[in-house]
């Protein structure tokens, strides 16, 4: 009895303890690593050490009595080469051990709580930490064929069948209701004793209660696969970033990814090819890594070869020559490592060189030979030694093309007239000769040590398929390679002539410039990363930074068109200066040297230099050596340069700031303040203020404007309400925040009766404008507009507001009146002008003459009105003309002829005229290109009617483009003829003709060839005719 009483008391005490401390949580699907109820993955068992995979561990139910006796963790021992696992359970108090053989499960009855304790078959992560309760300690487990699961017969019923007397204490408290686990029956159960767990999970903190999250097997597998793919790509992309540990990185990455080839081999192949064609500094490193992987995964490497050739074929056909160069360097690296036989590498280069067979340089002849020969410097000295005969055969094969190549276009592509730099093709031939004398060694080419080339591949079956391209394919694809000129040595040339022996050999110079150009092309989308990659080029030479600055400028001045906008290059130079402070002095030296030679600069390059130098001054707080632009010794070209530069600088800043920040000695070159012109003859007419009052943004009424225009032409009189609106002028033509006219009339007034003092109230006096932050003297565009309106209010009001003029106006006078008023009211911002053009589109349509010739004159008049009104602001001229072109109010031909014929030779040299000419040229070509694409789409879809219509549209667009360029050339030739002999403008016009023909040569070649017969004045001007003959060489 005493024993029974003691047991009851103990039962009550433990009941209270378990109610407070026991925790129960379903584990089914509660973490990313949980795969399946019967096949768990990556589950952690607390206290596990030195784990191997296992599928079978048995834990007998009657041993749960040890919970209250301080049992030590279960220890599992396995002898070598045994197929069973023995479990020993030791009682820490009684020091007795029960041995259970897990394979037999002799005690496996249904009512037992712990039937099996299962271990993951992949891996078990260790969770360290002391346990104050019975745990499971698993050591050196082996795989077995039994089922893995922690089985609970019924998570809701009481625990039964515990084979010890005191185990009844746990009944009713040990288990809580659990949720179903996927589709395999009862869920996993986690039992918490003393705030600890018997079986933990690698993703779950046992001390925290977490809501179970059920996740499907497919989702978990997809997440794991995505993580693995990201890991592989990251490892491959960063390979070789540390220049000092390249060999170790290659060896380590090969070992890390060798187990991923089976599942992610395709991803690895595509990633390495993508890196090999986009990272020029690491093409050889990726080749060495592929060779290392081929030692254990030859099949994967063999499958890479056809994909490589296919990628090369795509790059050549699409005209991505820079990427094709890098990929061929990767092929050379595979040959250097012995994975590809040198015979296969040279055979591929011979196929590439054959793409130039029978083609002239203008038809793509330089492409194949240049790609093949530019790969030879990247073969290692050992490879050149073993394949010397094959390399000599390759050189002999391209000799006929080299002999017939005549680079007559080089002089018109030089940005300095005195520049004697060859193009990259000619420099390559010189570099190959120099490198051969140096034993095919170079400090600009990095070869991975520890590799050896072979004539035949060291891997059986590793060969390159045929390229399957011919010269005819290149001709049809219209892919052209225009080798760039080598950089002008404005800084390094002086260093080479100082007598020191530290100058760079010509082959190293070619390789370094080529590496810089390849890097800029590969990283042009990220300026900051591009600067980092340029500074990380592994070349240690005292002239490295100088050559870098010269090459970037040479690319920026590249003719006929640089690959990127000038803004990209100035941002790149600024980023280089931020990362390498020593380059700042070199940049200033280059600016000084190029400005000193401004008289030798090509006209197109002078415009680029003006834009770039304006950005540089803006970024450098307007600090520079201004003395080079002052004094009597300044040449006309340098003066034009500083005027162009300050015009662009004013667009980045504002007029008053320039006068404040710049020295007084250069104020004479500062352009006038960009104000609206207010003294035009049309603005002095009394009818002009009527039109200003009618043309407004808010409450726009096209009918009233049309009525006034008809009245001026002798039509019906203007209605009284329209006359009243014309009398009530608004600043800026009625801005968006103004009240409508209806709210400005007195309540109950007659429709035609205006409010007393309305006209005076709508115009703000100068003092009010000044109080709001404007300049009463008209220092801003908005103040200039307000002053113009004030002057219009003060003008004579005219004889009658309700009757037609005594003499009818000509149509074009009415058009000038309306257009000038509209442009003036929209002068506050381009947005205002845009809304006015859209609001009064019908007025333009009605005023436009129906016949072609008068309609063409109508368009020219609109452009002329904009140019005259914004005579002091070249930027607003460009914006206004562009808006007219976008809305179809004027044609490209009319805009070009209008701007070229308005101001004489000096007017043709203005920045606004030059920008408008280039804008209309591009727009006309865009129209023809769009028509060509539509025709190709119609043919592809097999629609004959649409094809005929698109063909007619294309012919019309091509004809219009030819007319536009004919007008442009005619205007430039006329300006050349009108200028006096010896005048600097005369040479400027010749340079303009050359620039237009050079930039758009591919689109207007028929016009250039027939310029003497199709462009008026060419036949009578020998200098102009010589320019067109030089353009024919391109």
mmCIF file with all atom_site columns, N, CA, C and O in Angstrom, residues 301-316:
data_model
loop_
_atom_site.group_PDB
_atom_site.id
_atom_site.type_symbol
_atom_site.label_atom_id
_atom_site.label_alt_id
_atom_site.label_comp_id
_atom_site.label_asym_id
_atom_site.label_entity_id
_atom_site.label_seq_id
_atom_site.pdbx_PDB_ins_code
_atom_site.Cartn_x
_atom_site.Cartn_y
_atom_site.Cartn_z
_atom_site.occupancy
_atom_site.B_iso_or_equiv
_atom_site.pdbx_formal_charge
_atom_site.auth_seq_id
_atom_site.auth_comp_id
_atom_site.auth_asym_id
_atom_site.auth_atom_id
_atom_site.pdbx_PDB_model_num
ATOM 1  N N  . UNK A 1 301 ? 33.192 17.532 -71.563 1.00 0.00 ? 301 UNK A N  1
ATOM 2  C CA . UNK A 1 301 ? 34.073 18.398 -72.351 1.00 0.00 ? 301 UNK A CA 1
ATOM 3  C C  . UNK A 1 301 ? 33.901 18.162 -73.840 1.00 0.00 ? 301 UNK A C  1
ATOM 4  O O  . UNK A 1 301 ? 33.924 19.105 -74.647 1.00 0.00 ? 301 UNK A O  1
ATOM 5  N N  . UNK A 1 302 ? 33.717 16.913 -74.226 1.00 0.00 ? 302 UNK A N  1
ATOM 6  C CA . UNK A 1 302 ? 33.527 16.605 -75.646 1.00 0.00 ? 302 UNK A CA 1
ATOM 7  C C  . UNK A 1 302 ? 32.230 17.226 -76.162 1.00 0.00 ? 302 UNK A C  1
ATOM 8  O O  . UNK A 1 302 ? 32.163 17.755 -77.281 1.00 0.00 ? 302 UNK A O  1
ATOM 9  N N  . UNK A 1 303 ? 31.183 17.195 -75.338 1.00 0.00 ? 303 UNK A N  1
ATOM 10 C CA . UNK A 1 303 ? 29.903 17.796 -75.745 1.00 0.00 ? 303 UNK A CA 1
ATOM 11 C C  . UNK A 1 303 ? 29.982 19.313 -75.835 1.00 0.00 ? 303 UNK A C  1
ATOM 12 O O  . UNK A 1 303 ? 29.127 19.945 -76.470 1.00 0.00 ? 303 UNK A O  1
ATOM 13 N N  . UNK A 1 304 ? 30.989 19.904 -75.211 1.00 0.00 ? 304 UNK A N  1
ATOM 14 C CA . UNK A 1 304 ? 31.131 21.356 -75.245 1.00 0.00 ? 304 UNK A CA 1
ATOM 15 C C  . UNK A 1 304 ? 31.631 21.851 -76.609 1.00 0.00 ? 304 UNK A C  1
ATOM 16 O O  . UNK A 1 304 ? 31.332 22.987 -77.003 1.00 0.00 ? 304 UNK A O  1
ATOM 17 N N  . UNK A 1 305 ? 32.375 21.037 -77.327 1.00 0.00 ? 305 UNK A N  1
ATOM 18 C CA . UNK A 1 305 ? 33.007 21.469 -78.587 1.00 0.00 ? 305 UNK A CA 1
ATOM 19 C C  . UNK A 1 305 ? 31.986 21.902 -79.643 1.00 0.00 ? 305 UNK A C  1
ATOM 20 O O  . UNK A 1 305 ? 32.123 22.989 -80.220 1.00 0.00 ? 305 UNK A O  1
ATOM 21 N N  . UNK A 1 306 ? 30.955 21.112 -79.956 1.00 0.00 ? 306 UNK A N  1
ATOM 22 C CA . UNK A 1 306 ? 29.993 21.587 -80.971 1.00 0.00 ? 306 UNK A CA 1
ATOM 23 C C  . UNK A 1 306 ? 29.225 22.832 -80.545 1.00 0.00 ? 306 UNK A C  1
ATOM 24 O O  . UNK A 1 306 ? 28.895 23.664 -81.379 1.00 0.00 ? 306 UNK A O  1
ATOM 25 N N  . UNK A 1 307 ? 28.965 22.968 -79.266 1.00 0.00 ? 307 UNK A N  1
ATOM 26 C CA . UNK A 1 307 ? 28.284 24.182 -78.802 1.00 0.00 ? 307 UNK A CA 1
ATOM 27 C C  . UNK A 1 307 ? 29.177 25.408 -78.976 1.00 0.00 ? 307 UNK A C  1
ATOM 28 O O  . UNK A 1 307 ? 28.698 26.504 -79.288 1.00 0.00 ? 307 UNK A O  1
ATOM 29 N N  . UNK A 1 308 ? 30.456 25.221 -78.794 1.00 0.00 ? 308 UNK A N  1
ATOM 30 C CA . UNK A 1 308 ? 31.401 26.317 -78.970 1.00 0.00 ? 308 UNK A CA 1
ATOM 31 C C  . UNK A 1 308 ? 31.401 26.806 -80.416 1.00 0.00 ? 308 UNK A C  1
ATOM 32 O O  . UNK A 1 308 ? 31.347 28.008 -80.687 1.00 0.00 ? 308 UNK A O  1
ATOM 33 N N  . UNK A 1 309 ? 31.476 25.879 -81.354 1.00 0.00 ? 309 UNK A N  1
ATOM 34 C CA . UNK A 1 309 ? 31.501 26.258 -82.773 1.00 0.00 ? 309 UNK A CA 1
ATOM 35 C C  . UNK A 1 309 ? 30.172 26.894 -83.176 1.00 0.00 ? 309 UNK A C  1
ATOM 36 O O  . UNK A 1 309 ? 30.145 27.868 -83.943 1.00 0.00 ? 309 UNK A O  1
ATOM 37 N N  . UNK A 1 310 ? 29.068 26.385 -82.687 1.00 0.00 ? 310 UNK A N  1
ATOM 38 C CA . UNK A 1 310 ? 27.770 26.969 -83.008 1.00 0.00 ? 310 UNK A CA 1
ATOM 39 C C  . UNK A 1 310 ? 27.679 28.403 -82.478 1.00 0.00 ? 310 UNK A C  1
ATOM 40 O O  . UNK A 1 310 ? 27.146 29.297 -83.146 1.00 0.00 ? 310 UNK A O  1
ATOM 41 N N  . UNK A 1 311 ? 28.180 28.623 -81.275 1.00 0.00 ? 311 UNK A N  1
ATOM 42 C CA . UNK A 1 311 ? 28.167 29.975 -80.705 1.00 0.00 ? 311 UNK A CA 1
ATOM 43 C C  . UNK A 1 311 ? 29.033 30.920 -81.543 1.00 0.00 ? 311 UNK A C  1
ATOM 44 O O  . UNK A 1 311 ? 28.655 32.073 -81.782 1.00 0.00 ? 311 UNK A O  1
ATOM 45 N N  . UNK A 1 312 ? 30.164 30.442 -82.001 1.00 0.00 ? 312 UNK A N  1
ATOM 46 C CA . UNK A 1 312 ? 31.029 31.258 -82.860 1.00 0.00 ? 312 UNK A CA 1
ATOM 47 C C  . UNK A 1 312 ? 30.332 31.596 -84.163 1.00 0.00 ? 312 UNK A C  1
ATOM 48 O O  . UNK A 1 312 ? 30.414 32.739 -84.654 1.00 0.00 ? 312 UNK A O  1
ATOM 49 N N  . UNK A 1 313 ? 29.622 30.649 -84.716 1.00 0.00 ? 313 UNK A N  1
ATOM 50 C CA . UNK A 1 313 ? 28.897 30.891 -85.964 1.00 0.00 ? 313 UNK A CA 1
ATOM 51 C C  . UNK A 1 313 ? 27.818 31.960 -85.784 1.00 0.00 ? 313 UNK A C  1
ATOM 52 O O  . UNK A 1 313 ? 27.655 32.850 -86.627 1.00 0.00 ? 313 UNK A O  1
ATOM 53 N N  . UNK A 1 314 ? 27.110 31.895 -84.667 1.00 0.00 ? 314 UNK A N  1
ATOM 54 C CA . UNK A 1 314 ? 26.066 32.877 -84.400 1.00 0.00 ? 314 UNK A CA 1
ATOM 55 C C  . UNK A 1 314 ? 26.664 34.273 -84.229 1.00 0.00 ? 314 UNK A C  1
ATOM 56 O O  . UNK A 1 314 ? 26.128 35.264 -84.729 1.00 0.00 ? 314 UNK A O  1
ATOM 57 N N  . UNK A 1 315 ? 27.780 34.361 -83.535 1.00 0.00 ? 315 UNK A N  1
ATOM 58 C CA . UNK A 1 315 ? 28.407 35.662 -83.307 1.00 0.00 ? 315 UNK A CA 1
ATOM 59 C C  . UNK A 1 315 ? 28.873 36.291 -84.612 1.00 0.00 ? 315 UNK A C  1
ATOM 60 O O  . UNK A 1 315 ? 28.716 37.501 -84.828 1.00 0.00 ? 315 UNK A O  1
ATOM 61 N N  . UNK A 1 316 ? 29.444 35.503 -85.495 1.00 0.00 ? 316 UNK A N  1
ATOM 62 C CA . UNK A 1 316 ? 29.934 36.049 -86.761 1.00 0.00 ? 316 UNK A CA 1
ATOM 63 C C  . UNK A 1 316 ? 28.768 36.495 -87.631 1.00 0.00 ? 316 UNK A C  1
ATOM 64 O O  . UNK A 1 316 ? 28.804 37.575 -88.238 1.00 0.00 ? 316 UNK A O  1
#
